[in-house]
Amino acid sequence: MSNARAPRRAFLALALSLFLFALAMSLLALPSTIQAQTVPEKPVVAHVAFDEKADLQWITDHGYDVWAVEQKERYAVVALSPAEWRTLAAAGYTLSIDEAHTARMQRSGPDAFYGGYLNAEELYAFLDETVTTHPTITQLVDYGDSWEKVTPGGNAGYDLQVLRITNRAISGTVPAPGLAYRPDITITKPLFFLMSNIHSREITTPEMGRRFIALLTEGYGSDPDVTWLVDNHEIWIVLTANPDGYKIVENSGNGLLYHRKNTNITNGIGCTFPSSSSNHYGVDLNRNASFRWGGTGSSDKPCDATYHGPSAASEPEEQALESLMSGLFNDQRGPLTDDMAPLDTSGLMISLHSYSDLVLWPWGWTDRRNANFAQLAQLGSKFSSYNGYTAQQSIALYPTTGTTDDWAYGTLGIASYTFEIGPGDWADPCSDFFPPYECQDMFWELNGPALLYAAKSARAPYQLPSGPDTLSVTVSAPFVMSGSSMVITAQISDTSNGNQPVAEARYWLDTPEWNAGTAIPMSATDGTFDSPTEQVQATLNTSGLQLGRHTSFIQGRDTSGHWGPVTAAFLEVSETNETLLLPLLRH
């Protein structure tokens, strides 16, 4: 009998050995992750698995510091203290520690921060220098004070500053309410509002704002698209909406880097100091907005990362931000949740965050689509065509309430977005809130064109993105003699705007449509408008034109009747043909 069982025992032993070997290999296949339910001794970055949306919502509703969500793999990336780990494990969640990124979270702050990022004082100095260098197209506006500045007995705090970029010598036709504290400023042009760093640890975002400022100011007068934008639109940029919190990140050591909120300690008695990612004082300014404040996706516990504050817009930073935008934009939407903003609504806002490679639009508080969902999705998809990010309604990431973009759309009706900059793939070295500074070049390459398109679309963001793009605008010669002819050419493409055939193209010389200019038709170079991409041209006789620089504004329309944004080109009319004369002079 025992001899008969021996082969069976040997077989079972072999099977068990193979099973254990396979299990070990499966764990080795996940080198950056330890599968465990053992409570860690220190704060960690964890993957928290979820099955249903309700499981994810429970996490966000209880104030956990959610960094990213992988919907396909069904897990959230969450910073957890040992106590929070125990709570989630007891609630039935499966957790795993990511060793590599836990180590990244605990690294030294200054080593990560000073690789090229500007500190708070340098950001403010950059703004001052920009105004000094470009006084006719820039203006620095103090729109309020940070919590530290209005609270005696602590740090000095900061003025809240926004940079206005526009040619003030050129006025528009549609006045905004204006700023009570700056009666000298009159807003009459379409406006694009860009804000960064409402979450202090997201240090990529001020760098994107800084580069956009440099693009606009340094390109003015030489880049035709930048020039017409600065002449005919208003662009307002907040580099840091949370300077007190940014200062904490700048000065941080181990464990302090991941401070997300402002520095209001009034309701933070008992919160840890130095701060950890999952336990720190302050109010989450992106849960403190007065629209849909205090609901799902925010916390009423002062030490939680998503603490929404004691009341709606309780924080001076949020009060100042809402007051600023209410003065810059007309209220263009009705008071009811399902009211639709008119299709000709003007104005656009983008709040820069990191990370996860996402373009988000309202709502974040509900699965319901807002009344302008189709228009917001169209523009979001257009942004995605530039940066390659996933475009989706905010709640598809996770539920939120009291956010800036929900407030801007819900209160004012303007097209409002959040960009989550930086890859969500943890294996990518440019992931996380503190990527190496060299990652900024890649981030800018992706997002610079998207921000420029946003500025171009601000005149009618619910209409223009449905129309074709005007690309590759050229003139036959940059300089022409007065009285001679020149050819303006362009490519009109609807391939990323609905893929409708192009039906028409036109241009204006010097005076665009919104200033009652006269449109001049352009023809398809192949003789017929019948394709989603068309090469177009027009011949311009310069007789009667003043000597000097002129600007052509080119625009296309698809067969659905949608006109796209304009693209500009410069041409120079002179007494002599400088195209021929300059080479002779050089010779």
Tab-separated table of N, CA and C in Angstrom, residues 21 138 148 154 156 191 235 287 399 446:
chain	number	residue	atom	x	y	z
A	21	PHE	N	7.206	27.367	-8.001
A	21	PHE	CA	8.128	27.991	-8.955
A	21	PHE	C	7.384	28.988	-9.845
A	138	THR	N	2.638	93.706	-21.783
A	138	THR	CA	2.446	92.961	-20.537
A	138	THR	C	2.121	93.908	-19.395
A	148	GLU	N	-0.758	83.156	4.157
A	148	GLU	CA	0.323	83.612	5.039
A	148	GLU	C	0.353	85.137	5.116
A	154	GLY	N	3.062	84.871	11.264
A	154	GLY	CA	3.740	83.764	10.596
A	154	GLY	C	4.701	84.250	9.535
A	156	ALA	N	5.905	85.733	5.805
A	156	ALA	CA	5.491	86.974	5.142
A	156	ALA	C	4.387	86.744	4.125
A	191	LEU	N	-10.756	86.292	-24.185
A	191	LEU	CA	-9.734	86.089	-23.163
A	191	LEU	C	-9.472	84.606	-22.920
A	235	ILE	N	-4.603	87.434	-22.897
A	235	ILE	CA	-4.106	86.181	-22.329
A	235	ILE	C	-3.596	86.484	-20.926
A	287	ARG	N	-10.514	71.898	-4.095
A	287	ARG	CA	-11.765	71.356	-3.557
A	287	ARG	C	-12.517	72.441	-2.794
A	399	PRO	N	-14.227	60.946	-8.885
A	399	PRO	CA	-15.161	62.020	-8.538
A	399	PRO	C	-14.458	63.171	-7.819
A	446	LEU	N	4.842	68.891	-26.364
A	446	LEU	CA	3.491	68.356	-26.502
A	446	LEU	C	2.422	69.406	-26.218
